[in-house]
């Protein structure tokens, strides 16, 4: 029972420390959202962030992320493909997208899935600096542009 009590005390101490630090900066609720994402971090990401914090280098996070992507793109055969859909993909669609991307890119792919209801439907793929937009929103935008240019450029006054 003592080990359980000790763990509970640690959990409360960490929680209160985080809440107090967040409140002092006026962002307790925002910190909670970040905390929920932090549990997804791998040990190596947490270790690197800790080392950067200890060296007072947290201002370099964006630059490290950019360089990380550049190095990975040059040195790794696996291509990171960001897939945006209006609703979460099911396993069947995920495998179809993966197979198509691997065939088109002639490389193994790592899918990064995003959900954005604003695209209305369809799919947006981003890989190797290129964007392939087959979303309903993009199709409607193209239809609108075509209609506007047809009307403006016509003989109708």
Coordinates of C-alpha atoms in Angstrom, one line a residue:
X1 CA 0.0 0.0 0.0
X2 CA 2.9 2.3 0.7
X3 CA 4.1 2.2 -2.9
X4 CA 0.7 3.1 -4.2
X5 CA 0.4 6.0 -1.7
X6 CA 3.9 7.2 -2.8
X7 CA 2.9 7.1 -6.5
X8 CA -0.4 8.9 -5.7
X9 CA 1.6 11.6 -3.9
X10 CA 4.0 12.0 -6.8
X11 CA 1.1 12.3 -9.3
X12 CA -0.6 15.0 -7.2
X13 CA 2.7 16.9 -6.7
X14 CA 3.5 16.9 -10.4
X15 CA -0.1 17.8 -11.2
X16 CA -0.1 20.7 -8.8
X17 CA 3.3 22.0 -9.9
X18 CA 2.1 22.0 -13.5
X19 CA -1.2 23.7 -12.6
X20 CA 0.6 26.4 -10.5
X21 CA 3.2 27.1 -13.2
X22 CA 0.5 27.3 -15.9
X23 CA -1.7 29.6 -13.7
X24 CA 1.3 31.9 -13.1
X25 CA 1.6 32.3 -16.9
X26 CA -2.1 32.5 -17.5
X27 CA -2.3 29.3 -19.5
X28 CA -3.3 26.4 -17.2
X29 CA -6.0 25.1 -19.6
X30 CA -3.6 25.4 -22.6
X31 CA -1.0 23.5 -20.7
X32 CA -3.5 20.7 -20.0
X33 CA -4.1 20.4 -23.8
X34 CA -0.4 20.2 -24.4
X35 CA 0.0 17.6 -21.6
X36 CA -2.5 15.4 -23.2
X37 CA -0.4 15.4 -26.4
X38 CA 2.9 15.0 -24.5
X39 CA 2.0 11.4 -23.5
X40 CA 2.4 10.5 -27.2
X41 CA 6.0 11.7 -27.3
X42 CA 8.7 9.1 -27.6
X43 CA 11.5 8.9 -25.0
X44 CA 14.0 10.3 -27.4
X45 CA 11.8 13.4 -28.1
X46 CA 11.4 14.0 -24.4
X47 CA 15.1 13.6 -23.8
X48 CA 16.0 16.0 -26.5
X49 CA 13.5 18.6 -25.3
X50 CA 14.9 18.2 -21.8
X51 CA 18.4 18.7 -23.0
X52 CA 17.3 21.7 -25.0
X53 CA 15.6 23.2 -21.9
X54 CA 18.6 22.6 -19.8
X55 CA 20.8 24.4 -22.3
X56 CA 18.2 27.2 -22.6
X57 CA 17.7 26.3 -26.3
X58 CA 14.0 25.9 -26.5
X59 CA 13.9 28.8 -29.0
X60 CA 15.5 26.4 -31.5
X61 CA 12.6 23.9 -31.6
X62 CA 11.3 25.1 -34.9
X63 CA 14.7 25.1 -36.5
X64 CA 15.6 21.7 -35.2
X65 CA 12.3 20.4 -36.6
X66 CA 13.0 21.9 -40.0
X67 CA 16.5 20.5 -40.1
X68 CA 15.4 17.1 -38.8
X69 CA 12.9 16.9 -41.7
X70 CA 15.6 17.9 -44.3
X71 CA 18.1 15.4 -43.0
X72 CA 15.5 12.6 -42.9
X73 CA 14.3 13.5 -46.4
X74 CA 17.9 13.2 -47.7
X75 CA 19.1 10.2 -45.8
X76 CA 16.0 8.0 -45.2
X77 CA 14.3 5.9 -48.0
X78 CA 10.9 6.2 -46.2
X79 CA 8.9 9.1 -47.4
X80 CA 6.7 11.0 -44.9
X81 CA 3.3 11.5 -46.5
X82 CA 0.8 13.8 -44.8
X83 CA -2.8 12.7 -45.6
X84 CA -5.6 15.1 -44.8
X85 CA -9.2 13.9 -44.9
X86 CA -12.5 15.4 -43.6
X87 CA -13.1 12.4 -41.3
X88 CA -10.7 9.8 -39.9
X89 CA -9.6 7.1 -42.3
X90 CA -10.6 3.5 -41.7
X91 CA -8.1 0.7 -42.1
X92 CA -9.2 -0.1 -45.6
X93 CA -8.7 3.4 -46.9
X94 CA -5.5 3.8 -45.0
X95 CA -4.0 0.8 -46.8
X96 CA -5.3 1.9 -50.2
X97 CA -3.7 5.3 -49.7
X98 CA -0.4 3.8 -48.4
X99 CA -0.2 1.3 -51.4
X100 CA -1.0 4.1 -54.0
X101 CA 1.6 6.5 -52.4
X102 CA 4.3 3.8 -52.2
X103 CA 3.6 2.9 -55.9
X104 CA 3.7 6.6 -57.0
X105 CA 6.7 7.5 -54.9
X106 CA 8.5 4.2 -55.5
X107 CA 9.4 4.2 -51.8
X108 CA 8.0 3.0 -48.5
X109 CA 5.9 5.6 -46.9
X110 CA 5.1 6.8 -43.4
X111 CA 1.6 8.2 -43.2
X112 CA 0.9 11.2 -41.1
X113 CA -2.9 11.5 -40.8
X114 CA -4.8 14.7 -40.2
X115 CA -8.5 15.4 -40.0
X116 CA -9.8 18.8 -41.3
X117 CA -13.5 19.0 -41.7
X118 CA -13.1 22.2 -43.7
X119 CA -11.9 20.3 -46.8
X120 CA -15.5 19.0 -46.9
X121 CA -14.5 15.6 -48.4
X122 CA -11.9 14.0 -50.6
X123 CA -8.2 13.9 -49.7
X124 CA -5.1 16.1 -49.7
X125 CA -1.7 14.5 -49.9
X126 CA 1.6 16.2 -49.1
X127 CA 5.0 14.6 -49.8
X128 CA 8.5 15.7 -50.8
X129 CA 7.4 19.3 -50.9
X130 CA 4.5 18.7 -53.2
X131 CA 0.8 19.0 -52.5
X132 CA -1.9 17.0 -54.3
X133 CA -5.3 18.5 -53.5
X134 CA -8.3 16.3 -54.4
X135 CA -10.6 17.8 -51.8
X136 CA -14.1 18.8 -52.4
X137 CA -13.2 22.3 -51.2
X138 CA -10.5 22.6 -53.9
X139 CA -12.9 21.3 -56.6
X140 CA -15.5 23.8 -55.6
X141 CA -12.9 26.6 -55.7
X142 CA -11.8 25.6 -59.2
X143 CA -15.5 25.5 -60.4
X144 CA -16.0 29.0 -58.9
X145 CA -12.9 30.3 -60.7
X146 CA -14.0 28.8 -64.0
X147 CA -17.5 30.3 -63.7
X148 CA -16.1 33.7 -62.8
X149 CA -13.6 33.8 -65.6
X150 CA -16.2 32.5 -68.1
X151 CA -18.7 35.2 -67.1
X152 CA -16.1 38.0 -66.9
X153 CA -14.5 37.1 -70.2
X154 CA -17.8 36.5 -72.1
X155 CA -19.6 38.8 -74.4
X156 CA -22.4 39.2 -71.9
X157 CA -22.5 42.7 -70.4

